[in-house]
């Protein structure tokens, strides 16, 4: 049975249910979604984060039907038979596989409503999108969210959502700054009076660092390692600044010369060298953004400092590395990984206040 026919059937079903939207809406939850390249997080009003799963979908190559979504699909990466492939439907924070993203969103929306007896949840949803996305990319996220069963969908720029989630005073006149390092993109933004004054979005983040480690192991040790192994050592002993006590960890992979399995001990000093290209790009981007910031706001930032959010903010010594480069206090948001999802959820709790920070879908418009 083809995946698309199932979707068409569901879409027609939703059309028939539209008159009942307000009833189903009363039974549904308001949810905030951080649709990330690496992980998708879902936060529910008054409950906080309820889902934090990898953004992976395992599909049948022939029918393109999803077989597993989230953590279950991630376990299959690099271990699937020939007719099954595990993919990430988002690349650099942007939808690259529309139908599969839609299936993933539907799965997460349904899963968020599991405890409630709602056969067809019709929630209001706020989704975070990277700040540099095009109109087409915004529309794709909006359409996928509506098709996945949302009765209303709102988009918010990820740095804005991260800043709200981290508790920064973005509505106030004084300036605040966030550096949100995800899997596919790093977003740097400076806010004042509820708007973004300066923003930078680059496609260098956690995934690029993993790629750097893969390349380093290849060139230095002739060792071929997988992305998951690279990510494991990055989380284990990766750092961006010299540590008081350097550590080591074992890399396992295949020797490229003799084709046999091999294990190599790698130190945090080597990993720092491996990750340096990506880390330097992120540091330079922060510097460039500050360079463009009006002096009054720079004075504010010198008082409050720069906030780091996203999964990449958890890399040891990254705050110190940026602090060293920009000569300004840098701090990591509490529970930095969940900032975007929490911020998106908080917007729905107070929609009237936050409506002006949402992204419009019309050409050239940034706000509703």
mmCIF file of C-alpha atoms in Angstrom:
data_model
loop_
_atom_site.group_PDB
_atom_site.id
_atom_site.type_symbol
_atom_site.label_atom_id
_atom_site.label_comp_id
_atom_site.label_asym_id
_atom_site.label_seq_id
_atom_site.Cartn_x
_atom_site.Cartn_y
_atom_site.Cartn_z
ATOM 1 C CA UNK A 1 0.000 0.000 0.000
ATOM 2 C CA UNK A 2 1.485 3.294 -1.048
ATOM 3 C CA UNK A 3 2.319 5.882 1.578
ATOM 4 C CA UNK A 4 0.828 8.681 -0.517
ATOM 5 C CA UNK A 5 -2.595 7.033 -0.752
ATOM 6 C CA UNK A 6 -2.639 6.782 3.046
ATOM 7 C CA UNK A 7 -1.855 10.505 3.265
ATOM 8 C CA UNK A 8 -4.536 11.411 0.735
ATOM 9 C CA UNK A 9 -7.042 9.405 2.719
ATOM 10 C CA UNK A 10 -5.990 11.130 5.958
ATOM 11 C CA UNK A 11 -6.083 14.559 4.357
ATOM 12 C CA UNK A 12 -9.644 13.945 3.147
ATOM 13 C CA UNK A 13 -10.507 12.750 6.594
ATOM 14 C CA UNK A 14 -9.151 15.977 8.078
ATOM 15 C CA UNK A 15 -11.211 17.993 5.574
ATOM 16 C CA UNK A 16 -14.347 16.189 6.791
ATOM 17 C CA UNK A 17 -13.336 16.830 10.401
ATOM 18 C CA UNK A 18 -12.772 20.561 9.844
ATOM 19 C CA UNK A 19 -16.278 21.565 11.091
ATOM 20 C CA UNK A 20 -15.484 19.659 14.304
ATOM 21 C CA UNK A 21 -12.158 21.464 14.735
ATOM 22 C CA UNK A 22 -13.249 23.545 17.678
ATOM 23 C CA UNK A 23 -14.505 20.443 19.563
ATOM 24 C CA UNK A 24 -11.375 18.430 18.785
ATOM 25 C CA UNK A 25 -9.382 21.574 19.547
ATOM 26 C CA UNK A 26 -10.784 21.676 23.086
ATOM 27 C CA UNK A 27 -9.576 18.116 23.575
ATOM 28 C CA UNK A 28 -6.157 18.767 22.005
ATOM 29 C CA UNK A 29 -3.027 20.248 23.513
ATOM 30 C CA UNK A 30 -1.092 23.348 22.483
ATOM 31 C CA UNK A 31 2.355 22.164 21.467
ATOM 32 C CA UNK A 32 5.698 23.735 20.621
ATOM 33 C CA UNK A 33 8.007 21.805 18.283
ATOM 34 C CA UNK A 34 11.718 22.231 17.732
ATOM 35 C CA UNK A 35 12.018 20.500 14.371
ATOM 36 C CA UNK A 36 15.758 20.002 14.396
ATOM 37 C CA UNK A 37 18.172 18.406 11.970
ATOM 38 C CA UNK A 38 19.479 16.092 14.693
ATOM 39 C CA UNK A 39 16.636 15.921 17.241
ATOM 40 C CA UNK A 40 12.965 16.833 17.378
ATOM 41 C CA UNK A 41 11.678 18.071 20.723
ATOM 42 C CA UNK A 42 8.051 18.601 21.649
ATOM 43 C CA UNK A 43 6.888 20.702 24.565
ATOM 44 C CA UNK A 44 3.318 20.773 25.866
ATOM 45 C CA UNK A 45 1.723 23.690 27.631
ATOM 46 C CA UNK A 46 1.964 23.276 31.435
ATOM 47 C CA UNK A 47 3.871 19.974 31.076
ATOM 48 C CA UNK A 48 7.203 20.991 29.558
ATOM 49 C CA UNK A 49 9.233 18.733 27.266
ATOM 50 C CA UNK A 50 7.427 15.446 26.597
ATOM 51 C CA UNK A 51 9.339 14.148 23.556
ATOM 52 C CA UNK A 52 13.027 14.354 22.710
ATOM 53 C CA UNK A 53 13.841 11.956 19.894
ATOM 54 C CA UNK A 54 16.343 11.856 17.038
ATOM 55 C CA UNK A 55 15.009 13.209 13.716
ATOM 56 C CA UNK A 56 15.484 9.911 11.882
ATOM 57 C CA UNK A 57 13.000 7.931 9.803
ATOM 58 C CA UNK A 58 13.610 4.407 8.492
ATOM 59 C CA UNK A 59 11.828 3.885 5.177
ATOM 60 C CA UNK A 60 11.315 1.097 2.683
ATOM 61 C CA UNK A 61 13.332 2.149 -0.387
ATOM 62 C CA UNK A 62 10.761 0.830 -2.854
ATOM 63 C CA UNK A 63 7.474 2.085 -1.379
ATOM 64 C CA UNK A 64 9.035 4.969 0.642
ATOM 65 C CA UNK A 65 6.810 3.969 3.547
ATOM 66 C CA UNK A 66 8.083 4.875 7.035
ATOM 67 C CA UNK A 67 8.859 1.735 9.048
ATOM 68 C CA UNK A 68 10.253 3.356 12.184
ATOM 69 C CA UNK A 69 10.534 6.935 13.433
ATOM 70 C CA UNK A 70 12.696 8.607 16.068
ATOM 71 C CA UNK A 71 14.927 6.645 18.447
ATOM 72 C CA UNK A 72 13.941 3.318 16.902
ATOM 73 C CA UNK A 73 14.954 4.525 13.417
ATOM 74 C CA UNK A 74 18.226 5.938 14.708
ATOM 75 C CA UNK A 75 19.207 2.544 16.085
ATOM 76 C CA UNK A 76 18.991 1.252 12.510
ATOM 77 C CA UNK A 77 21.496 3.764 11.074
ATOM 78 C CA UNK A 78 24.249 1.907 9.255
ATOM 79 C CA UNK A 79 22.719 -1.438 10.190
ATOM 80 C CA UNK A 80 19.859 -1.843 7.725
ATOM 81 C CA UNK A 81 19.272 -4.503 5.044
ATOM 82 C CA UNK A 82 19.453 -3.372 1.405
ATOM 83 C CA UNK A 83 15.753 -2.488 0.987
ATOM 84 C CA UNK A 84 15.534 -0.315 4.121
ATOM 85 C CA UNK A 85 17.276 3.009 4.552
ATOM 86 C CA UNK A 86 17.415 5.288 7.610
ATOM 87 C CA UNK A 87 17.374 8.965 6.672
ATOM 88 C CA UNK A 88 17.087 12.397 8.211
ATOM 89 C CA UNK A 89 14.230 14.212 6.450
ATOM 90 C CA UNK A 90 15.783 17.568 7.410
ATOM 91 C CA UNK A 91 19.116 18.885 6.209
ATOM 92 C CA UNK A 92 20.629 22.024 7.733
ATOM 93 C CA UNK A 93 17.379 22.741 9.543
ATOM 94 C CA UNK A 94 15.400 22.699 6.283
ATOM 95 C CA UNK A 95 12.943 20.087 4.979
ATOM 96 C CA UNK A 96 14.548 17.982 2.261
ATOM 97 C CA UNK A 97 11.981 15.138 2.225
ATOM 98 C CA UNK A 98 8.489 16.629 2.493
ATOM 99 C CA UNK A 99 6.267 13.525 2.862
ATOM 100 C CA UNK A 100 8.663 11.908 5.304
ATOM 101 C CA UNK A 101 8.863 15.061 7.452
ATOM 102 C CA UNK A 102 5.065 15.143 7.459
ATOM 103 C CA UNK A 103 4.925 11.507 8.621
ATOM 104 C CA UNK A 104 7.456 12.308 11.344
ATOM 105 C CA UNK A 105 5.501 15.361 12.540
ATOM 106 C CA UNK A 106 2.270 13.357 12.588
ATOM 107 C CA UNK A 107 3.952 10.634 14.635
ATOM 108 C CA UNK A 108 5.217 13.187 17.191
ATOM 109 C CA UNK A 109 1.869 15.044 17.380
ATOM 110 C CA UNK A 110 0.009 11.750 17.936
ATOM 111 C CA UNK A 111 2.605 10.595 20.461
ATOM 112 C CA UNK A 112 2.232 13.841 22.437
ATOM 113 C CA UNK A 113 -1.496 13.088 22.745
ATOM 114 C CA UNK A 114 -0.994 9.455 23.800
ATOM 115 C CA UNK A 115 -2.183 9.901 27.375
ATOM 116 C CA UNK A 116 -5.371 11.580 26.186
ATOM 117 C CA UNK A 117 -8.165 9.745 24.477
ATOM 118 C CA UNK A 118 -8.260 11.903 21.337
ATOM 119 C CA UNK A 119 -8.652 9.838 18.157
ATOM 120 C CA UNK A 120 -7.783 12.822 15.912
ATOM 121 C CA UNK A 121 -5.782 15.443 17.785
ATOM 122 C CA UNK A 122 -6.078 18.931 16.248
ATOM 123 C CA UNK A 123 -3.596 21.001 18.260
ATOM 124 C CA UNK A 124 -2.305 24.513 17.771
ATOM 125 C CA UNK A 125 1.385 24.162 16.979
ATOM 126 C CA UNK A 126 4.336 26.566 17.037
ATOM 127 C CA UNK A 127 7.340 25.313 15.059
ATOM 128 C CA UNK A 128 10.848 26.759 15.136
ATOM 129 C CA UNK A 129 12.527 27.496 11.770
ATOM 130 C CA UNK A 130 16.112 28.688 11.148
ATOM 131 C CA UNK A 131 16.345 32.467 10.717
ATOM 132 C CA UNK A 132 17.876 32.342 7.241
ATOM 133 C CA UNK A 133 15.175 30.245 5.553
ATOM 134 C CA UNK A 134 13.504 31.186 2.273
ATOM 135 C CA UNK A 135 9.765 31.702 1.684
ATOM 136 C CA UNK A 136 9.561 28.279 0.032
ATOM 137 C CA UNK A 137 11.225 26.593 3.023
ATOM 138 C CA UNK A 138 8.922 28.395 5.474
ATOM 139 C CA UNK A 139 5.872 27.372 3.464
ATOM 140 C CA UNK A 140 7.100 23.750 3.428
ATOM 141 C CA UNK A 141 7.287 23.646 7.248
ATOM 142 C CA UNK A 142 3.855 25.302 7.530
ATOM 143 C CA UNK A 143 2.235 22.918 5.033
ATOM 144 C CA UNK A 144 3.835 19.841 6.602
ATOM 145 C CA UNK A 145 2.558 20.881 10.053
ATOM 146 C CA UNK A 146 -0.988 21.478 8.803
ATOM 147 C CA UNK A 147 -0.962 18.205 6.827
ATOM 148 C CA UNK A 148 0.253 16.383 9.937
ATOM 149 C CA UNK A 149 -2.975 17.369 11.703
ATOM 150 C CA UNK A 150 -2.446 20.806 13.298
ATOM 151 C CA UNK A 151 -5.540 23.013 13.222
ATOM 152 C CA UNK A 152 -3.369 26.133 13.399
ATOM 153 C CA UNK A 153 0.356 26.399 12.734
ATOM 154 C CA UNK A 154 2.644 29.283 13.654
ATOM 155 C CA UNK A 155 6.307 29.658 12.775
ATOM 156 C CA UNK A 156 8.943 31.271 14.956
ATOM 157 C CA UNK A 157 12.600 31.881 14.192
ATOM 158 C CA UNK A 158 14.723 29.461 16.206
ATOM 159 C CA UNK A 159 16.976 32.088 17.835
ATOM 160 C CA UNK A 160 13.845 33.956 18.970
ATOM 161 C CA UNK A 161 12.328 30.752 20.411
ATOM 162 C CA UNK A 162 15.660 29.838 22.044
ATOM 163 C CA UNK A 163 15.898 33.293 23.632
ATOM 164 C CA UNK A 164 12.338 33.016 25.025
ATOM 165 C CA UNK A 165 13.110 29.481 26.287
ATOM 166 C CA UNK A 166 16.340 30.665 27.918
ATOM 167 C CA UNK A 167 14.422 33.447 29.658
ATOM 168 C CA UNK A 168 16.144 36.397 27.933
ATOM 169 C CA UNK A 169 14.285 39.728 28.152
ATOM 170 C CA UNK A 170 13.714 40.058 24.399
ATOM 171 C CA UNK A 171 10.657 42.296 24.697
ATOM 172 C CA UNK A 172 12.594 44.926 26.704
ATOM 173 C CA UNK A 173 14.530 47.850 25.226
ATOM 174 C CA UNK A 174 17.896 46.583 26.414
ATOM 175 C CA UNK A 175 19.779 44.250 24.147
ATOM 176 C CA UNK A 176 20.340 40.539 24.585
ATOM 177 C CA UNK A 177 22.197 37.996 22.475
ATOM 178 C CA UNK A 178 21.889 34.298 21.807
ATOM 179 C CA UNK A 179 24.070 31.773 19.984
ATOM 180 C CA UNK A 180 21.974 28.684 19.223
ATOM 181 C CA UNK A 181 24.128 25.752 18.064
ATOM 182 C CA UNK A 182 22.056 22.870 16.771
ATOM 183 C CA UNK A 183 22.821 19.851 14.619
ATOM 184 C CA UNK A 184 22.576 21.471 11.191
ATOM 185 C CA UNK A 185 22.685 25.214 11.815
ATOM 186 C CA UNK A 186 24.170 27.765 14.188
ATOM 187 C CA UNK A 187 22.031 30.857 14.709
ATOM 188 C CA UNK A 188 23.431 34.055 16.185
ATOM 189 C CA UNK A 189 20.956 36.818 17.016
ATOM 190 C CA UNK A 190 20.894 40.092 18.917
ATOM 191 C CA UNK A 191 17.503 41.292 20.140
ATOM 192 C CA UNK A 192 15.966 44.510 21.381
ATOM 193 C CA UNK A 193 12.330 45.512 21.819
ATOM 194 C CA UNK A 194 10.949 42.171 20.644
ATOM 195 C CA UNK A 195 12.776 42.219 17.327
ATOM 196 C CA UNK A 196 15.995 40.821 15.902
ATOM 197 C CA UNK A 197 18.497 43.625 15.307
ATOM 198 C CA UNK A 198 21.343 41.545 13.886
ATOM 199 C CA UNK A 199 21.166 37.908 12.871
ATOM 200 C CA UNK A 200 23.472 35.382 11.314
ATOM 201 C CA UNK A 201 22.602 31.830 10.313
ATOM 202 C CA UNK A 202 25.337 29.447 9.209
ATOM 203 C CA UNK A 203 25.179 25.806 8.229
ATOM 204 C CA UNK A 204 28.046 24.828 10.505
ATOM 205 C CA UNK A 205 27.067 23.136 13.755
ATOM 206 C CA UNK A 206 27.167 19.764 15.520
ATOM 207 C CA UNK A 207 27.023 17.692 12.322
ATOM 208 C CA UNK A 208 29.991 19.543 10.835
ATOM 209 C CA UNK A 209 32.017 18.839 13.971
ATOM 210 C CA UNK A 210 31.220 15.120 13.640
ATOM 211 C CA UNK A 211 32.323 15.317 10.009
ATOM 212 C CA UNK A 212 35.576 17.028 11.092
ATOM 213 C CA UNK A 213 36.272 14.135 13.479
ATOM 214 C CA UNK A 214 35.572 11.540 10.752
ATOM 215 C CA UNK A 215 38.019 13.335 8.420
ATOM 216 C CA UNK A 216 40.655 13.682 11.150
ATOM 217 C CA UNK A 217 40.539 9.952 12.012
ATOM 218 C CA UNK A 218 40.808 9.186 8.314
ATOM 219 C CA UNK A 219 43.802 11.411 7.595
ATOM 220 C CA UNK A 220 45.748 10.870 10.819
ATOM 221 C CA UNK A 221 45.049 7.210 11.605
ATOM 222 C CA UNK A 222 43.758 5.865 8.241
ATOM 223 C CA UNK A 223 40.726 4.843 10.264
ATOM 224 C CA UNK A 224 37.215 4.892 8.819
ATOM 225 C CA UNK A 225 34.659 5.637 11.543
ATOM 226 C CA UNK A 226 30.901 6.212 11.380
ATOM 227 C CA UNK A 227 29.088 9.445 12.250
ATOM 228 C CA UNK A 228 27.681 7.897 15.409
ATOM 229 C CA UNK A 229 31.157 6.964 16.651
ATOM 230 C CA UNK A 230 32.330 10.523 15.887
ATOM 231 C CA UNK A 231 29.403 11.960 17.823
ATOM 232 C CA UNK A 232 30.097 9.654 20.755
ATOM 233 C CA UNK A 233 33.715 10.836 21.146
ATOM 234 C CA UNK A 234 32.658 14.473 20.623
ATOM 235 C CA UNK A 235 30.221 14.168 23.527
ATOM 236 C CA UNK A 236 32.657 12.048 25.550
ATOM 237 C CA UNK A 237 35.903 14.034 25.371
ATOM 238 C CA UNK A 238 35.386 16.819 22.811
ATOM 239 C CA UNK A 239 36.288 20.335 23.911
ATOM 240 C CA UNK A 240 36.819 23.785 22.434
ATOM 241 C CA UNK A 241 39.240 25.127 25.046
ATOM 242 C CA UNK A 242 42.147 23.535 26.963
ATOM 243 C CA UNK A 243 40.779 21.478 29.871
ATOM 244 C CA UNK A 244 42.282 21.250 33.378
ATOM 245 C CA UNK A 245 42.625 17.508 32.855
ATOM 246 C CA UNK A 246 42.836 16.221 29.309
ATOM 247 C CA UNK A 247 41.130 12.853 28.686
ATOM 248 C CA UNK A 248 41.243 10.030 26.163
ATOM 249 C CA UNK A 249 38.690 7.760 24.537
ATOM 250 C CA UNK A 250 38.767 4.806 22.132
ATOM 251 C CA UNK A 251 37.814 5.194 18.485
ATOM 252 C CA UNK A 252 36.614 2.026 16.777
ATOM 253 C CA UNK A 253 36.429 1.634 13.035
ATOM 254 C CA UNK A 254 37.983 0.004 10.014
ATOM 255 C CA UNK A 255 41.620 0.407 9.010
ATOM 256 C CA UNK A 256 41.649 1.788 5.456
ATOM 257 C CA UNK A 257 44.975 0.167 4.595
ATOM 258 C CA UNK A 258 44.334 -3.463 5.518
ATOM 259 C CA UNK A 259 40.516 -3.331 5.775
ATOM 260 C CA UNK A 260 40.509 -4.868 9.275
ATOM 261 C CA UNK A 261 38.755 -3.584 12.401
ATOM 262 C CA UNK A 262 40.933 -1.338 14.521
ATOM 263 C CA UNK A 263 40.713 0.612 17.780
ATOM 264 C CA UNK A 264 42.696 3.808 18.367
ATOM 265 C CA UNK A 265 43.080 5.826 21.563
ATOM 266 C CA UNK A 266 42.351 9.513 20.870
ATOM 267 C CA UNK A 267 42.930 12.388 23.303
ATOM 268 C CA UNK A 268 40.834 15.480 23.949
ATOM 269 C CA UNK A 269 43.773 17.563 22.633
ATOM 270 C CA UNK A 270 43.561 15.806 19.250
ATOM 271 C CA UNK A 271 39.783 16.168 19.181
ATOM 272 C CA UNK A 272 40.121 19.884 19.848
ATOM 273 C CA UNK A 273 42.445 20.094 16.850
ATOM 274 C CA UNK A 274 39.959 18.040 14.774
ATOM 275 C CA UNK A 275 36.972 20.228 15.677
ATOM 276 C CA UNK A 276 38.873 23.517 15.353
ATOM 277 C CA UNK A 277 37.711 24.393 11.780
ATOM 278 C CA UNK A 278 34.010 24.332 12.741
ATOM 279 C CA UNK A 279 34.530 25.935 16.152
ATOM 280 C CA UNK A 280 36.539 28.773 14.560
ATOM 281 C CA UNK A 281 33.764 29.464 12.037
ATOM 282 C CA UNK A 282 31.219 29.706 14.887
ATOM 283 C CA UNK A 283 33.513 32.050 16.877
ATOM 284 C CA UNK A 284 34.083 34.248 13.793
ATOM 285 C CA UNK A 285 30.328 34.431 13.178
ATOM 286 C CA UNK A 286 29.762 35.652 16.748
ATOM 287 C CA UNK A 287 32.508 38.241 16.230
ATOM 288 C CA UNK A 288 30.983 39.418 12.926
ATOM 289 C CA UNK A 289 27.546 39.796 14.508
ATOM 290 C CA UNK A 290 28.992 41.908 17.335
ATOM 291 C CA UNK A 291 30.864 43.980 14.767
ATOM 292 C CA UNK A 292 27.528 44.965 13.192
ATOM 293 C CA UNK A 293 25.769 45.696 16.470
ATOM 294 C CA UNK A 294 24.963 49.325 17.373
ATOM 295 C CA UNK A 295 27.262 50.571 20.190
ATOM 296 C CA UNK A 296 24.357 51.137 22.625
ATOM 297 C CA UNK A 297 23.409 47.477 22.379
ATOM 298 C CA UNK A 298 27.037 46.365 22.720
ATOM 299 C CA UNK A 299 27.118 48.262 26.032
ATOM 300 C CA UNK A 300 24.023 46.310 27.161
ATOM 301 C CA UNK A 301 25.580 43.003 26.099
ATOM 302 C CA UNK A 302 28.726 43.762 28.098
ATOM 303 C CA UNK A 303 26.523 43.839 31.200
ATOM 304 C CA UNK A 304 24.382 40.745 30.535
ATOM 305 C CA UNK A 305 26.744 38.655 28.409
ATOM 306 C CA UNK A 306 26.047 36.226 25.582
ATOM 307 C CA UNK A 307 23.791 33.205 26.071
ATOM 308 C CA UNK A 308 24.601 29.854 24.418
ATOM 309 C CA UNK A 309 21.727 27.480 23.597
ATOM 310 C CA UNK A 310 21.172 24.274 21.641
ATOM 311 C CA UNK A 311 22.821 20.866 21.937
ATOM 312 C CA UNK A 312 26.149 22.247 20.675
ATOM 313 C CA UNK A 313 26.332 24.618 23.645
ATOM 314 C CA UNK A 314 27.144 21.582 25.792
ATOM 315 C CA UNK A 315 30.585 21.126 24.216
ATOM 316 C CA UNK A 316 33.114 21.592 26.990
ATOM 317 C CA UNK A 317 34.949 24.880 26.978
ATOM 318 C CA UNK A 318 32.930 26.435 24.138
ATOM 319 C CA UNK A 319 31.732 29.284 26.358
ATOM 320 C CA UNK A 320 35.343 29.946 27.452
ATOM 321 C CA UNK A 321 36.539 29.793 23.842
ATOM 322 C CA UNK A 322 34.013 32.448 22.718
ATOM 323 C CA UNK A 323 34.616 34.492 25.872
ATOM 324 C CA UNK A 324 38.336 34.509 25.096
ATOM 325 C CA UNK A 325 37.668 35.733 21.534
ATOM 326 C CA UNK A 326 35.105 38.474 22.242
ATOM 327 C CA UNK A 327 36.233 39.550 25.735
ATOM 328 C CA UNK A 328 32.697 39.370 27.098
ATOM 329 C CA UNK A 329 30.929 37.058 29.555
ATOM 330 C CA UNK A 330 29.464 33.977 27.854
ATOM 331 C CA UNK A 331 27.116 31.593 29.672
ATOM 332 C CA UNK A 332 25.237 28.444 28.776
ATOM 333 C CA UNK A 333 21.437 28.455 29.125
ATOM 334 C CA UNK A 334 19.927 26.063 31.621
ATOM 335 C CA UNK A 335 18.988 22.820 29.830
ATOM 336 C CA UNK A 336 20.283 24.380 26.602
ATOM 337 C CA UNK A 337 19.140 21.523 24.354
ATOM 338 C CA UNK A 338 15.446 22.200 25.042
ATOM 339 C CA UNK A 339 15.438 26.025 24.758
ATOM 340 C CA UNK A 340 13.802 26.235 21.302
ATOM 341 C CA UNK A 341 11.017 23.774 22.143
ATOM 342 C CA UNK A 342 10.328 25.422 25.506
ATOM 343 C CA UNK A 343 10.313 28.869 23.893
ATOM 344 C CA UNK A 344 7.915 27.688 21.165
ATOM 345 C CA UNK A 345 5.637 26.253 23.867
ATOM 346 C CA UNK A 346 5.778 29.462 25.907
ATOM 347 C CA UNK A 347 4.610 31.494 22.893
ATOM 348 C CA UNK A 348 1.303 29.589 22.870
ATOM 349 C CA UNK A 349 0.802 30.233 26.589
ATOM 350 C CA UNK A 350 0.854 33.938 25.847
ATOM 351 C CA UNK A 351 -0.003 34.263 22.173
ATOM 352 C CA UNK A 352 -1.280 37.850 22.358
ATOM 353 C CA UNK A 353 2.000 39.090 23.817
ATOM 354 C CA UNK A 354 4.201 37.103 21.493
ATOM 355 C CA UNK A 355 2.213 37.320 18.251
ATOM 356 C CA UNK A 356 4.543 39.990 16.877
ATOM 357 C CA UNK A 357 7.601 37.740 17.171
ATOM 358 C CA UNK A 358 6.044 35.060 14.934
ATOM 359 C CA UNK A 359 7.117 34.719 11.316
ATOM 360 C CA UNK A 360 4.702 35.608 8.500
ATOM 361 C CA UNK A 361 4.457 33.494 5.362
ATOM 362 C CA UNK A 362 4.084 36.336 2.857
ATOM 363 C CA UNK A 363 6.969 37.284 0.677
ATOM 364 C CA UNK A 364 9.363 39.678 2.335
ATOM 365 C CA UNK A 365 7.446 39.704 5.614
ATOM 366 C CA UNK A 366 9.049 38.510 8.790
ATOM 367 C CA UNK A 367 6.088 38.886 11.101
ATOM 368 C CA UNK A 368 2.381 38.198 11.311
#
